[in-house]
XYZ file of C-alpha atoms in Angstrom:
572
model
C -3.621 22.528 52.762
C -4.415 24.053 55.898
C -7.801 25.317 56.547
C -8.346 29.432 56.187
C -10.447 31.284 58.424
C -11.858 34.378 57.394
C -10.809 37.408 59.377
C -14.468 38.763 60.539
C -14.086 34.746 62.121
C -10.530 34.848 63.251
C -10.966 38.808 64.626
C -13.810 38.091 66.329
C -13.659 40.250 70.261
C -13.229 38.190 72.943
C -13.683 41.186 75.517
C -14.991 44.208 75.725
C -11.768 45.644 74.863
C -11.823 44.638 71.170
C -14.897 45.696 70.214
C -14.431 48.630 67.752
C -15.659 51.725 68.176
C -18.907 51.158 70.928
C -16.587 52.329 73.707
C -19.580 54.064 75.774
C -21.805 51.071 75.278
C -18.837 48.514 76.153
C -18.293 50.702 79.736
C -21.751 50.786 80.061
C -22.024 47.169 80.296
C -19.069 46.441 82.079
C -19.986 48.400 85.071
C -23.250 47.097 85.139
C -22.230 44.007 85.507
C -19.070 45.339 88.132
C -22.251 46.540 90.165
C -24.598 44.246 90.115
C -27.233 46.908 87.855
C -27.953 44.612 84.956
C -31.605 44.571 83.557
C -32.964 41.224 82.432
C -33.830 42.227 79.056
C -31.739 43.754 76.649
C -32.018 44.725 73.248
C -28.962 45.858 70.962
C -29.958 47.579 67.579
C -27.879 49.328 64.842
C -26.387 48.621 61.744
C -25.017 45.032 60.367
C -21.320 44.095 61.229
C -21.028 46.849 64.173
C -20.631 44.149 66.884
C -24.237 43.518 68.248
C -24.275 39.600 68.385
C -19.940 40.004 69.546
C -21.114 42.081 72.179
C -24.179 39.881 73.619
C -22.038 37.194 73.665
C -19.109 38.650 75.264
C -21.482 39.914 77.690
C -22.997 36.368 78.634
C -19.568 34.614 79.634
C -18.675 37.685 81.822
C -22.123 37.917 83.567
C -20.882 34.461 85.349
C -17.242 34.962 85.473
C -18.247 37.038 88.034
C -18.263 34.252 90.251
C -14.976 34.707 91.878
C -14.812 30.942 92.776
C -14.975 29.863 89.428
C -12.059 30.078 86.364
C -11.559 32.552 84.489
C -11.360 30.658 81.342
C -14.773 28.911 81.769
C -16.816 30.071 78.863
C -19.854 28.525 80.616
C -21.139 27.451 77.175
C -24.041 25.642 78.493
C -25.307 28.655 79.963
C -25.381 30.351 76.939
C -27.894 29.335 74.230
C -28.713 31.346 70.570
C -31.843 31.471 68.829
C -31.902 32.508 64.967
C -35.514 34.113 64.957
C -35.006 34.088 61.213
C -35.696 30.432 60.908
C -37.581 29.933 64.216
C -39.757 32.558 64.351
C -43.520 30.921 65.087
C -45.041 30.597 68.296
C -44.050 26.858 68.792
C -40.482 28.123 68.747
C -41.548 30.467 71.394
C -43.172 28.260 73.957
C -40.470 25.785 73.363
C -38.123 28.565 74.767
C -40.253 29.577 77.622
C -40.329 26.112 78.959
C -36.431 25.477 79.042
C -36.220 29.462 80.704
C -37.900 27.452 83.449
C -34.905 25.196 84.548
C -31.938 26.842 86.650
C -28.415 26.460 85.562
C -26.374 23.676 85.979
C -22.910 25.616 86.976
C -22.687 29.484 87.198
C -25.434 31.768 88.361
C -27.463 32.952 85.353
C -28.350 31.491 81.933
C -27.974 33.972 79.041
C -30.669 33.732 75.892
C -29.378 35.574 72.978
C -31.990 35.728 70.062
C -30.808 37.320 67.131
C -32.787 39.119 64.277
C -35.685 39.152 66.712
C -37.905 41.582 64.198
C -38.620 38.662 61.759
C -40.457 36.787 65.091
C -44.272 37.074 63.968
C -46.667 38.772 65.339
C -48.447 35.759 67.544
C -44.642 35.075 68.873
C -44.050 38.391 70.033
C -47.308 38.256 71.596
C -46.715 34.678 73.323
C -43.072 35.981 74.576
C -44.484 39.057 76.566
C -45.651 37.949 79.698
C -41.981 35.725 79.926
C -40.247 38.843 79.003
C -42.307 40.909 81.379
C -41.299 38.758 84.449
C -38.558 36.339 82.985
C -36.683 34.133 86.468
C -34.163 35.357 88.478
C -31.473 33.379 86.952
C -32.967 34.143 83.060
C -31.409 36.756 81.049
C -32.864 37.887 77.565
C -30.463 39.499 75.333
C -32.193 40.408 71.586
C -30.452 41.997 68.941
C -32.213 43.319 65.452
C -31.104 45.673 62.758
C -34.651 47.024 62.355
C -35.992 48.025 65.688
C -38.880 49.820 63.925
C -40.244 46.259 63.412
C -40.630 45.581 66.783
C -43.922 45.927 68.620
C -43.629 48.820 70.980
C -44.824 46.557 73.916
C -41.588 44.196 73.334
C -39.624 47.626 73.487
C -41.173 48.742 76.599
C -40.158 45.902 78.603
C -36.357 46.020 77.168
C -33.440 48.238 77.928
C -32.037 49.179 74.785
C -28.841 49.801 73.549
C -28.699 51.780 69.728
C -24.992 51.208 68.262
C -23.313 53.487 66.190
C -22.300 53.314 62.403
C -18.302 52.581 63.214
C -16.111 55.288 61.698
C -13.396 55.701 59.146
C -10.561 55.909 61.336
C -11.689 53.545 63.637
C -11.782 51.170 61.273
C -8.280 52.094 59.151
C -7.143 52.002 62.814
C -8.526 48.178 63.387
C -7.456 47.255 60.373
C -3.616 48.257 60.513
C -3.633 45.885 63.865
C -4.786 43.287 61.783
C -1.826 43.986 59.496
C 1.063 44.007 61.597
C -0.634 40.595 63.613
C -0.647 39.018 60.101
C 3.185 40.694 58.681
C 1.049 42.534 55.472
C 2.490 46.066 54.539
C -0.107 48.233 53.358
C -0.630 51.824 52.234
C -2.491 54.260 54.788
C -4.470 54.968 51.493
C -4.779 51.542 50.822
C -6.802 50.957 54.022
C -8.573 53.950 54.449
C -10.384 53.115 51.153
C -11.432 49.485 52.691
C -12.718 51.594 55.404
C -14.703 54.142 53.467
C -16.195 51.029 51.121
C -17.119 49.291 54.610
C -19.743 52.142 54.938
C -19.387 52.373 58.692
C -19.521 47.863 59.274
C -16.370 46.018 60.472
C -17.338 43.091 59.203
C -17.702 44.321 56.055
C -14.438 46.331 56.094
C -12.725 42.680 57.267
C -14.323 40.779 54.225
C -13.022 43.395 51.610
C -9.621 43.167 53.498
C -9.943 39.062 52.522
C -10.505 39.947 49.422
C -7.826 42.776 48.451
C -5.023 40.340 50.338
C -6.381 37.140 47.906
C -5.840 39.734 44.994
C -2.324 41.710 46.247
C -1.006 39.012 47.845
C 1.327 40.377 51.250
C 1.708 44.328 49.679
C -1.456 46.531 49.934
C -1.608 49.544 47.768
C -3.614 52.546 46.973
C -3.363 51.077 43.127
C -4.686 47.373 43.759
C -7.014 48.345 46.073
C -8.942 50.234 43.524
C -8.812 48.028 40.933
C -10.072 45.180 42.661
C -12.792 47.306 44.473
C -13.474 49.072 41.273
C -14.010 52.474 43.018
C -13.185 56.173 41.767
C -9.701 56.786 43.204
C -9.462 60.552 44.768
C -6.604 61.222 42.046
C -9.609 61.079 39.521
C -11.662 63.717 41.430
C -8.431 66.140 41.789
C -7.627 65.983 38.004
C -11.468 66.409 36.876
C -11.523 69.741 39.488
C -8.444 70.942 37.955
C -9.736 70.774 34.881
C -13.408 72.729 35.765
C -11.141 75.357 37.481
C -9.058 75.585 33.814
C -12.457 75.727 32.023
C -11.125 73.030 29.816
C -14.171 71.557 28.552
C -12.748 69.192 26.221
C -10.470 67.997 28.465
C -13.726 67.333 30.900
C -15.525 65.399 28.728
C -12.455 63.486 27.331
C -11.502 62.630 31.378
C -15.299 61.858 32.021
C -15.755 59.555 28.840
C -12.302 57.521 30.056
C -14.672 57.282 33.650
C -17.666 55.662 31.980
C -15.025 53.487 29.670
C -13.758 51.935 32.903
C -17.423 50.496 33.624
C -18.331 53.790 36.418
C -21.782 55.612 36.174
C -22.581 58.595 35.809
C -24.959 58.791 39.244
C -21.641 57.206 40.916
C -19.407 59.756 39.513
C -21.126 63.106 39.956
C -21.643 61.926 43.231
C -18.288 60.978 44.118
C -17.446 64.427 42.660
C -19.989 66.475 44.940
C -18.651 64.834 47.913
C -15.178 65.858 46.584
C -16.705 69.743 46.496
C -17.207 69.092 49.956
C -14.069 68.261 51.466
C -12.708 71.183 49.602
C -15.087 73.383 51.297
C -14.585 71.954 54.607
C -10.702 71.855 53.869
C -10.222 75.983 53.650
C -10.893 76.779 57.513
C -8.778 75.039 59.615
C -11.968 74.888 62.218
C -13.274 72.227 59.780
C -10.602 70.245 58.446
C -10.935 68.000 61.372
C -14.027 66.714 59.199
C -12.024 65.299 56.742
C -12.027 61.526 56.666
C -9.138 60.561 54.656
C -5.267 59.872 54.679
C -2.879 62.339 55.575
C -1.270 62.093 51.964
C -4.757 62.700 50.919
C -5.675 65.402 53.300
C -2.403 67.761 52.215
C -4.090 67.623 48.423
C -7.020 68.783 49.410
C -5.431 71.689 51.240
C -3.740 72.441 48.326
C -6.271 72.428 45.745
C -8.927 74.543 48.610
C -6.206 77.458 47.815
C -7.244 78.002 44.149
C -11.161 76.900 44.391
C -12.870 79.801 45.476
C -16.039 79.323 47.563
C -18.023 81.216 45.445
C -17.464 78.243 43.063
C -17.716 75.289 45.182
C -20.980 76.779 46.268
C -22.295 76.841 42.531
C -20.884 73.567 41.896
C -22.160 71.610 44.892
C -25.698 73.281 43.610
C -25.435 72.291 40.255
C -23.925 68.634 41.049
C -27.144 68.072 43.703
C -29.179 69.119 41.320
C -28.028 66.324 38.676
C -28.274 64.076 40.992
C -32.127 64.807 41.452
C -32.390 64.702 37.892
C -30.616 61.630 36.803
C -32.928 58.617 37.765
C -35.702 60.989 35.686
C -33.615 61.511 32.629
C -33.965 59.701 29.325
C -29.998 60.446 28.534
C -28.151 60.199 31.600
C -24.865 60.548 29.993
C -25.999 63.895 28.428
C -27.243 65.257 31.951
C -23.819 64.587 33.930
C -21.905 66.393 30.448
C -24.106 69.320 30.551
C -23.660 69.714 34.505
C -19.291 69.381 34.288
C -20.046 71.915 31.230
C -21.735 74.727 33.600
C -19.417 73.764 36.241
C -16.034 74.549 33.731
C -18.010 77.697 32.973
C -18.535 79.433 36.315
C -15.204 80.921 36.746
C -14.837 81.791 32.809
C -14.518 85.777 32.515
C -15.490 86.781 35.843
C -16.174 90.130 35.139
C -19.128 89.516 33.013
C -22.552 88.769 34.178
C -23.367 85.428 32.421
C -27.079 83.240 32.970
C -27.210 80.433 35.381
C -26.789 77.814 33.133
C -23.842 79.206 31.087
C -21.958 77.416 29.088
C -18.363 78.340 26.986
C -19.423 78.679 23.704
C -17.278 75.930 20.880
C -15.981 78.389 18.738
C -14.089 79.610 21.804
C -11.913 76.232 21.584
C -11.689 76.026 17.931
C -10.335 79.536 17.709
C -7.454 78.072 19.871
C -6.483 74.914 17.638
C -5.089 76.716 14.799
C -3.481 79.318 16.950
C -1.384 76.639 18.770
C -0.293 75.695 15.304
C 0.861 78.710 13.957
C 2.435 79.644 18.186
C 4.435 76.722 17.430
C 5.616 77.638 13.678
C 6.342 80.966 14.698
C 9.038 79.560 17.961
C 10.563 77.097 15.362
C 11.101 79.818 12.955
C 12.477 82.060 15.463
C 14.638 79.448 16.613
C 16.154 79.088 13.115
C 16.876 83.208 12.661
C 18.104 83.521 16.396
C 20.806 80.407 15.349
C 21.938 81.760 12.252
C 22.696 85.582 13.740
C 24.475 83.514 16.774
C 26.808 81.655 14.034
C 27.190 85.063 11.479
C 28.183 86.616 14.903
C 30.899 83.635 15.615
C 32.498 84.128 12.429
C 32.930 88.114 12.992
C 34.406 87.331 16.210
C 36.876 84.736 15.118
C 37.930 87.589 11.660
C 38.917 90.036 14.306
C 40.786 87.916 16.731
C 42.740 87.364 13.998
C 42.969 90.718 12.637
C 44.175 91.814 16.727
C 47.483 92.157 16.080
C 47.388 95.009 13.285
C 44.339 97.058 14.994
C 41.716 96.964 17.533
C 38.937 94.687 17.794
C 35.588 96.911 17.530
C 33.046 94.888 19.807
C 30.362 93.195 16.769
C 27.487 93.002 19.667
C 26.860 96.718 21.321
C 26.319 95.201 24.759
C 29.026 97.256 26.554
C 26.466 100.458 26.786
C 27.158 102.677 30.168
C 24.464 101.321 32.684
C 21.845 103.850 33.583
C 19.535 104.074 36.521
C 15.947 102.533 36.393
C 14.800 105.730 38.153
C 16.589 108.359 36.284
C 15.104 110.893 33.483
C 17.614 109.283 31.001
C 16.199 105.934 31.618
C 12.893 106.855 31.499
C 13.660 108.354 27.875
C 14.988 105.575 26.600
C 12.314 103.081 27.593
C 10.113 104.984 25.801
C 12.414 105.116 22.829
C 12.691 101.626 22.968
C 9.439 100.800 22.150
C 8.404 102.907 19.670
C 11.663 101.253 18.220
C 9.388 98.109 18.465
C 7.727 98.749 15.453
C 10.084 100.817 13.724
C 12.985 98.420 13.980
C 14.447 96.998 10.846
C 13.284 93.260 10.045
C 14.882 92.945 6.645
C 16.228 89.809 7.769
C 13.326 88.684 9.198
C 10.516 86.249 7.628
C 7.800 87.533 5.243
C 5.320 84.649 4.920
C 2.302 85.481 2.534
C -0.531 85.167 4.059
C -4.603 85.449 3.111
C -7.169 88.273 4.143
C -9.133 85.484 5.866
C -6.342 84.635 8.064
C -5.682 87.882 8.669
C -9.070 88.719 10.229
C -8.848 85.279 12.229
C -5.550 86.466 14.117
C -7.275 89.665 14.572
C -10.308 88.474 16.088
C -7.778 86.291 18.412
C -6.494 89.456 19.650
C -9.610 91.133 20.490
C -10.352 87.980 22.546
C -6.917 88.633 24.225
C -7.655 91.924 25.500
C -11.304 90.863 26.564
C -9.408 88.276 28.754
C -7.490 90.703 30.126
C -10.286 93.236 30.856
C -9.020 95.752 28.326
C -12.395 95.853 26.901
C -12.108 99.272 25.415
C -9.518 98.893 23.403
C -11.098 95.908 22.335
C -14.176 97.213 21.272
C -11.969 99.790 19.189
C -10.209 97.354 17.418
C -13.285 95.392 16.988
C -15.693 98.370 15.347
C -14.640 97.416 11.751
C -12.387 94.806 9.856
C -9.251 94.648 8.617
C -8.712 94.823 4.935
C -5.443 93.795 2.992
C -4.166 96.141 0.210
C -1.618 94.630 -1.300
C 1.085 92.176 0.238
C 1.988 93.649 3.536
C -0.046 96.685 4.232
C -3.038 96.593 6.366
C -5.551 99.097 6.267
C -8.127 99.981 8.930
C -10.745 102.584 8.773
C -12.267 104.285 12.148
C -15.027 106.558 12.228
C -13.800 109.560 14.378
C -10.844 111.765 15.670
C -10.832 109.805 19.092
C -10.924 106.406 18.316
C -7.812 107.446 15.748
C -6.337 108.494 19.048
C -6.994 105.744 21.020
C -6.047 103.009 18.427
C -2.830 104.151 17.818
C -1.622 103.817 21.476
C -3.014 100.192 20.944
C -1.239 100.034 17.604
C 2.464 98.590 18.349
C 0.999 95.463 20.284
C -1.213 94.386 17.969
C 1.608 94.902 14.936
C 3.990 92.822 17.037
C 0.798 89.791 17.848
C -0.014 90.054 13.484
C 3.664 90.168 12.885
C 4.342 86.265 14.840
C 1.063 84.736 14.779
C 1.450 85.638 10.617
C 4.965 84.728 10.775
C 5.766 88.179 8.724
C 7.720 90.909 10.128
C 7.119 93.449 6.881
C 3.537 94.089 7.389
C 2.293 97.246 8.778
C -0.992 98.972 9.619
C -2.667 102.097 8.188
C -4.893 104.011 9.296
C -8.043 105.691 7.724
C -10.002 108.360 9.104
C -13.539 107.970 7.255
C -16.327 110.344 8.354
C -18.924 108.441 6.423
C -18.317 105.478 8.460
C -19.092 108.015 11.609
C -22.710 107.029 10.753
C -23.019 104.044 11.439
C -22.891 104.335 14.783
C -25.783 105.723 16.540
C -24.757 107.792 20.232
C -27.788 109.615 21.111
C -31.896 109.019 21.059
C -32.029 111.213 18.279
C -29.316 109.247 15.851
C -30.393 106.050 16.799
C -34.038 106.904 15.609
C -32.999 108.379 12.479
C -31.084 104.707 11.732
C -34.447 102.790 12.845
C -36.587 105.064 10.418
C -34.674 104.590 7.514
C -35.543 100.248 7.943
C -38.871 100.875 8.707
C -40.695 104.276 7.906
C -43.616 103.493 9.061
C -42.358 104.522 12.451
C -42.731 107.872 12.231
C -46.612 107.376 11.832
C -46.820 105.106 14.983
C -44.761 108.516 16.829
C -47.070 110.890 15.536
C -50.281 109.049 15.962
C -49.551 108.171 19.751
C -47.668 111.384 20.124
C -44.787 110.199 21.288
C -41.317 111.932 22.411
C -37.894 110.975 21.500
C-alpha cells in the first residue's frame, strides 16, 4: 500500500510563486532580498493556514541562493533551524538559542531562525530575547510568526518588521484548488469547490484538508450534491426555495421547509443566519455596481440575479432587520425553535396586501389558510364536473353531425354549432353592443343542463366570505365592503336573498352582481341559483354616517351618556 500524503503536505509552496493569495507580501520580500534591503527581524502574523510558516521558510533558502556561486538546488538546510515556542517556550530555551546565534554558518552567508507561535514564549523569555533581537549578528536572521500578535509585548514588536497576512479569498482558493484537480485527474463541480472554499473560512490549509476529505468520500467525481452531504452545510438551493416561499407568503409551506432543515440535524442560529446572508447577496445582486461582491459560482450567481428581480428592496431591508434581530435574540431565548418560526412568519407577511398599513410584527392570520383548504376541494370538483358536461355536449354534438351527413343527399346540412357568425370589428359600435350583450347573457343564459348540487346556508356564507376576500386581494375594497354589510340568507333551494340598507348600495351591488352569481354558481357546483335583492329601510339604521347618528346608537347601550354630555357641557 503506498503511503498517502495529505495535500496541505504534498501542496506545500516551494517559491514565492505558489503561495496563494499574499501576492504584495511575496513581492515585497522578493525584492528585498533582489536588493539587498532585508531587516534582521521579521515577524509574520494573520490567520492559521494562510502561508506564514510556507513563507518564512521559502524565504530562508532564497536569502542564500543568492550566492551566485552556489546551486540553485541547495536548500542550505543547516542554515535553517525551527523553534516550536509552544513546547519551548521558558527562558532556558531562550539562552540556549542565543548561544548557537553566536556561531557563523558553515556554507552560505546567513543562518535563518524561524520560531513559530512565538506569543506562547513567557514573559521572562521575551524579556531574555530582547537585547539578541535588538542587535542579533550580521549573519543572524530572526524570522517569528504568531497568529495572535496582540500577545506580544510591544517592545518585541518594536524591534521587528512586521508583515500582517490577509484572510485568503473565495476565489483564490476555488482557483488553487481546481489546479490541484487537474494535477491529480479529479473532475469536480465549480459549485463543488467553491463550497470547500467558503467552509475554509479564508485558510488554505483548511480548504486542502476538506478537499482530503470530500475526495475519501466521492471518490474521483466532485459534486455540488456530495459535497454537502459530507460537509453537512445548507446548500444555496435551500435558501432560494425558503425565499420563494416568504415572497408567496406561504407560511405553511415555511414552516414545513424549515422543520425538514432542523430534521436534517441544522440549527436554527445556523439557518437564519445562512438565510440573512442569502438577503444579502440578493441585495447586492440588483445593481450591477455590486454584483462584483458576490462570492459564488457563476451557476449560482445567475439565480441570484434572477430571484433579485421579484424581491423588492423594501423587503430585503425588513427581512435582513428582522433576521439580525433573531439572531440577537436566539442565544437569550428559552425556545429557540419558536423564535426562528415567528421571525420566517413576519418575514412571509411583509409583502401580504400591500396596500394596507399592518404593525411591525404582523403576522397572516390562520383562518386565512384554512379558508383556502376547502376551496381547493370544491375548485377541483367543480373542473371535474365541468369536464364531464363539456364531454357529453362534444359527443351529443358528434352524433348530430354524423345524422346530417347522412341526411346530405335529400337536403342541406344546417350547421348544429353557430360558429360561422359574420366577424365584426373589436372597435366598431356593433361590437361594442354585443360585448355588452354578452354578458348580461352571463347570468341570464340557460343552464338547464347544467348541475344543481344542493347545498347548505353555511356553505353558502363560506363561499361568500371567499369572495369578499377576492376582491380585497384585488383592491376592490368597495365593492367588498358592499357585499360584506349583511349576510346571505337561503329561501328555499336556489334563491338567495340579500337585503341592503339604501338606494345606492342597491345600485352599486347590482353592477357587482353577475360575478359573484358566476363565483356561487362553480364554487357551489349549481348553475340554478340566483340572487335577490331586498331594499330594507329599517336595516338603514344600523349604520351610523354622521356625529349625530352615531350618538343616538351609543345612547341607546348606555343612557347614562347623555348625563356625562350635559353635566360637562359637551358638543356633538
Amino acid at each position: 500500500m503506498e503511503h498517502f500524503i495529505v495535500s496541505a503536505r504534498k501542496y506545500r509552496p516551494k517559491n514565492f510563486e505558489d503561495v496563494v493569495g499574499q501576492q504584495a507580501i511575496t513581492n515585497t520580500l522578493d525584492n528585498a532580498i533582489k536588493n539587498n534591503h532585508l531587516a534582521q527581524a521579521l515577524l509574520f502574523t494573520g490567520p492559521r493556514g494562510v502561508g506564514k510558516t510556507s513563507c518564512a521558510r521559502i524565504l530562508a533558502k532564497k536569502i542564500n541562493q543568492q550566492e551566485a556561486a552556489l546551486s540553485k538546488d541547495e536548500d542550505f538546510a543547516f542554515n535553517i533551524f525551527e523553534l516550536d515556542a509552544a513546547s519551548n517556550n521558558s527562558v532556558d530555551d531562550i539562552r540556549s538559542l542565543t548561544d548557537q546565534v553566536r556561531i557563523p554558518p558553515q556554507t552560505g552567508k546567513y543562518k535563518v531562525y524561524i520560531i513559530d507561535e512565538v506569543h506562547m514564549l513567557s514573559q521572562s523569555a521575551f524579556n531574555a530575547f530582547l537585547k539578541t533581537l535588538e542587535e542579533p549578528p550580521a549573519h543572524a536572521i530572526f524570522i517569528l510568526a504568531t497568529t495572535e500578535k496582540h500577545k506580544i509585548i510591544p517592545t518585541i514588536l518594536s524591534r521587528c518588521q512586521i508583515f500582517d497576512f490577509k484572510r485568503i479569498g473565495v476565489l483564490d482558493a476555488k482557483n488553487y484548488l481546481k489546479t490541484i484537480c487537474e494535477k491529480e485527474e479529479i473532475t469536480a463541480e465549480d459549485d463543488a469547490l467553491h463550497i470547500i472554499a467558503q467552509k475554509a473560512d479564508g485558510a488554505m490549509r483548511d480548504a486542502l484538508s476538506i478537499f482530503d476529505r470530500v475526495v475519501s468520500f466521492s471518490g474521483k467525481n466532485l459534486t455540488r450534491e456530495a459535497v454537502t452531504q459530507n460537509l453537512n452545510v445548507l446548500d444555496y438551493d435551500t435558501y432560494f426555495k425558503m425565499t420563494d416561499l416568504l415572497l408567496e407568503n406561504k407560511i405553511p409551506d415555511v414552516l414545513n421547509t424549515f422543520n425538514i432543515v432542523l430534521a436534517k440535524g441544522f440549527e436554527g442560529h445556523h439557518f437564519i443566519n445562512g438565510l440573512a446572508s442569502h438577503f444579502r447577496d440578493l441585495l447586492v445582486a440588483k445593481d450591477k455596481a455590486t454584483v462584483a461582491l458576490l462570492e459564488v459560482g457563476d451557476a449560482a450567481k445567475k439565480k441570484y440575479l434572477k430571484q433579485a428581480e421579484k424581491a423588492g428592496i423594501p423587503f430585503l431591508m425588513q427581512a435582513i432587520n428582522k433576521a439580525n434581530d433573531c439572531d440577537l435574540n436566539y442565544k437569550a431565548s428559552k425556545n429557540q425553535r419558536l423564535l426562528v418560526e415567528l421571525t420566517l412568519m413576519q418575514i412571509a407577511s411583509i409583502t401580504f396586501d400591500g396596500e394596507k398599513k399592518k404593525s411591525a410584527n404582523y403576522i397572516i392570520p390562520a383562518t386565512f389558510f384554512q379558508a383556502l383548504s376547502p376551496i381547493k376541494k370544491q375548485v377541483n370538483k367543480s373542473v371535474l364536473k365541468t369536464e364531464t358536461i363539456v364531454k357529453k355536449e362534444l359527443t351529443q354534438v358528434k352524433e348530430q353531425v354524423k345524422t346530417d351527413h347522412i341526411s346530405a343527399s335529400t337536403e342541406p346540412v344546417k350547421p348544429v354549432l353557430n360558429f360561422a357568425r359574420k366577424r365584426t370589428s373589436s372597435l366598431s359600435l356593433k361590437s361594442i353592443h354585443q360585448q355588452k350583450e354578452s354578458k348580461k347573457k352571463v347570468v341570464e343564459e340557460n343552464f338547464d343542463n347544467h348541475p344543481k348540487d344542493v347545498f347548505t346556508e353555511k356553505e353558502l356564507q363560506l363561499f361568500w366570505q371567499e369572495y369578499i376576500n377576492v376582491l380585497n386581494k384585488k383592491g376592490e375594497r368597495s365593492m367588498a365592503s358592499i357585499i360584506a354589510a349583511d349576510a346571505p340568507k337561503l329561501d328555499g333551494k336556489f334563491k338567495i336573498v340579500y337585503t341592503v340598507p339604501n338606494k345606492l348600495m342597491q345600485d352599486q351591488f347590482k353592477k357587482g352582481r353577475p360575478k359573484l352569481l358566476n363565483f356561487l354558481r362553480e364554487k357551489l357546483n349549481n348553475y340554478g341559483i340566483d340572487i335577490a335583492l331586498e331594499l330594507n329601510e329599517t336595516v338603514e339604521k344600523k349604520f351610523a354616517y354622521t356625529p349625530q347618528e352615531k350618538y343616538s346608537k351609543l345612547l341607546e347601550k348606555n343612557p347614562m351618556l347623555e348625563k356625562l354630555r350635559k353635566t360637562f357641557m359637551l358638543d356633538l
